[in-house]
Amino acid sequence: MAVVWEQLQQYQPVAMKILANSLEKGRVAHAYLLEGQRGTGKREASLLFAKSLFCFNRDGYQPCDECSNCRRIGSRNHPDVHWIEPDGQSIKKAQIEALQAEFAKTGMESRKKLYVIVHADKMTTNAANSLLKFLEEPHAGTTAILLTEQLHRLLPTIISRCQVVSFQPLPPILLANRLKEEHIPLHFAMLAAHVTNNYEEALEWSRNDWFAESRKIVLQLYEALNQNEFQALLLIQEKWMPHFQEKQQVDMGLDLLLYLYRDILHLQLGQLEHVVYCDRLDDLRQWALACSQKRTINNMTTILQAKARLNTNMNVQLLMEQLILNLKGGTTFV
Ligand SMILES: [Zn+2]
């Protein structure tokens, strides 16, 4: 289902306000540059903006999403709306020239034209110079939208000809809510939203079996730690080591463990709204009561130290065993 304006506005209030204002006030710029990390909604925003610009039944700044223009733009079939994406590794000069030739034609259907350049930073130098000329002599009724995840890679002369609209990384809770709309259970959504702030990646993690199993093992490890050292060490050997095989995976496992301790700290501080392992609230409450804030913070430090040691040549099993002893003894790495 297509994203609607209000949805995107929740996640990107500032960016969407800028776009809405220019539509409402009839002051559409010649060129916009939407910049921000992957998954922050730049493409969706471009699509909505394009629909609004061409919509036959626009309501304020919002497109109807039903008229023939909205539908044709949605299916990328509108003759006056062009999308340019990298051809292989880069956007080539020929692609920009073809666009210019297209725009030089008169008698276009809507008397306006819009083009979107996705990954504008991937333009070759020649392509970028061609585009620059195009931006310097804008045709009436022509709008450009450039998208980039890497603003610093664009020519300053291109940036200066565009209205720059920044898309912010999503706060975990908003990202988790967006995942919930995809029927991801909140406890998975929250955890995935903490390991990445990219929507697509988070969606992949929330549907990933390895990730679900990781979460389970981390919770089991905490429970084993609550019993005794021996149980915890056994769990490391029997479950943790076979599951978290690569260093990167161990690193993620430690992150998940860190979020668990942070949840406990949040509960000790009475901050319920930040809890990541939200399906285990009753257990978390008990665990929060069973230890001091100081101890929890200390243990978080220990986990961060273990993460740092992962980058050294220390044997992972030894590292994990040392971590268990430190967590259990309330000591830190020396
Ligand atoms: Zn419409």
mmCIF file with all atom_site columns, N, CA, C and O and ligand atoms in Angstrom, residues 55-56 64-67 70, ligand 1:
data_model
loop_
_atom_site.group_PDB
_atom_site.id
_atom_site.type_symbol
_atom_site.label_atom_id
_atom_site.label_alt_id
_atom_site.label_comp_id
_atom_site.label_asym_id
_atom_site.label_entity_id
_atom_site.label_seq_id
_atom_site.pdbx_PDB_ins_code
_atom_site.Cartn_x
_atom_site.Cartn_y
_atom_site.Cartn_z
_atom_site.occupancy
_atom_site.B_iso_or_equiv
_atom_site.pdbx_formal_charge
_atom_site.auth_seq_id
_atom_site.auth_comp_id
_atom_site.auth_asym_id
_atom_site.auth_atom_id
_atom_site.pdbx_PDB_model_num
ATOM   1  N  N  . CYS A 1 55 ? -1.520 16.180 -9.458  1.00 0.00 ? 55 CYS A N  1
ATOM   2  C  CA . CYS A 1 55 ? -2.857 15.663 -9.117  1.00 0.00 ? 55 CYS A CA 1
ATOM   3  C  C  . CYS A 1 55 ? -3.973 16.568 -9.637  1.00 0.00 ? 55 CYS A C  1
ATOM   4  O  O  . CYS A 1 55 ? -3.892 17.785 -9.573  1.00 0.00 ? 55 CYS A O  1
ATOM   5  N  N  . PHE A 1 56 ? -5.038 15.954 -10.147 1.00 0.00 ? 56 PHE A N  1
ATOM   6  C  CA . PHE A 1 56 ? -6.200 16.705 -10.646 1.00 0.00 ? 56 PHE A CA 1
ATOM   7  C  C  . PHE A 1 56 ? -7.107 17.147 -9.495  1.00 0.00 ? 56 PHE A C  1
ATOM   8  O  O  . PHE A 1 56 ? -7.873 18.093 -9.637  1.00 0.00 ? 56 PHE A O  1
ATOM   9  N  N  . CYS A 1 64 ? -4.680 13.177 -4.274  1.00 0.00 ? 64 CYS A N  1
ATOM   10 C  CA . CYS A 1 64 ? -5.859 12.326 -4.037  1.00 0.00 ? 64 CYS A CA 1
ATOM   11 C  C  . CYS A 1 64 ? -5.488 10.850 -4.107  1.00 0.00 ? 64 CYS A C  1
ATOM   12 O  O  . CYS A 1 64 ? -6.148 10.013 -3.520  1.00 0.00 ? 64 CYS A O  1
ATOM   13 N  N  . ASP A 1 65 ? -4.430 10.535 -4.816  1.00 0.00 ? 65 ASP A N  1
ATOM   14 C  CA . ASP A 1 65 ? -3.955 9.156  -4.999  1.00 0.00 ? 65 ASP A CA 1
ATOM   15 C  C  . ASP A 1 65 ? -4.923 8.302  -5.820  1.00 0.00 ? 65 ASP A C  1
ATOM   16 O  O  . ASP A 1 65 ? -4.791 7.083  -5.860  1.00 0.00 ? 65 ASP A O  1
ATOM   17 N  N  . GLU A 1 66 ? -5.897 8.948  -6.456  1.00 0.00 ? 66 GLU A N  1
ATOM   18 C  CA . GLU A 1 66 ? -6.883 8.183  -7.222  1.00 0.00 ? 66 GLU A CA 1
ATOM   19 C  C  . GLU A 1 66 ? -7.003 8.619  -8.670  1.00 0.00 ? 66 GLU A C  1
ATOM   20 O  O  . GLU A 1 66 ? -7.372 7.824  -9.527  1.00 0.00 ? 66 GLU A O  1
ATOM   21 N  N  . CYS A 1 67 ? -6.730 9.896  -8.938  1.00 0.00 ? 67 CYS A N  1
ATOM   22 C  CA . CYS A 1 67 ? -6.909 10.391 -10.307 1.00 0.00 ? 67 CYS A CA 1
ATOM   23 C  C  . CYS A 1 67 ? -5.902 9.728  -11.246 1.00 0.00 ? 67 CYS A C  1
ATOM   24 O  O  . CYS A 1 67 ? -4.967 9.062  -10.796 1.00 0.00 ? 67 CYS A O  1
ATOM   25 N  N  . CYS A 1 70 ? -2.225 10.724 -10.530 1.00 0.00 ? 70 CYS A N  1
ATOM   26 C  CA . CYS A 1 70 ? -1.677 10.060 -9.335  1.00 0.00 ? 70 CYS A CA 1
ATOM   27 C  C  . CYS A 1 70 ? -1.365 8.602  -9.634  1.00 0.00 ? 70 CYS A C  1
ATOM   28 O  O  . CYS A 1 70 ? -0.307 8.099  -9.280  1.00 0.00 ? 70 CYS A O  1
HETATM 29 ZN ZN . ZN  B 2 .  ? -4.654 12.791 -7.811  1.00 0.00 ? 1  ZN  B ZN 1
#
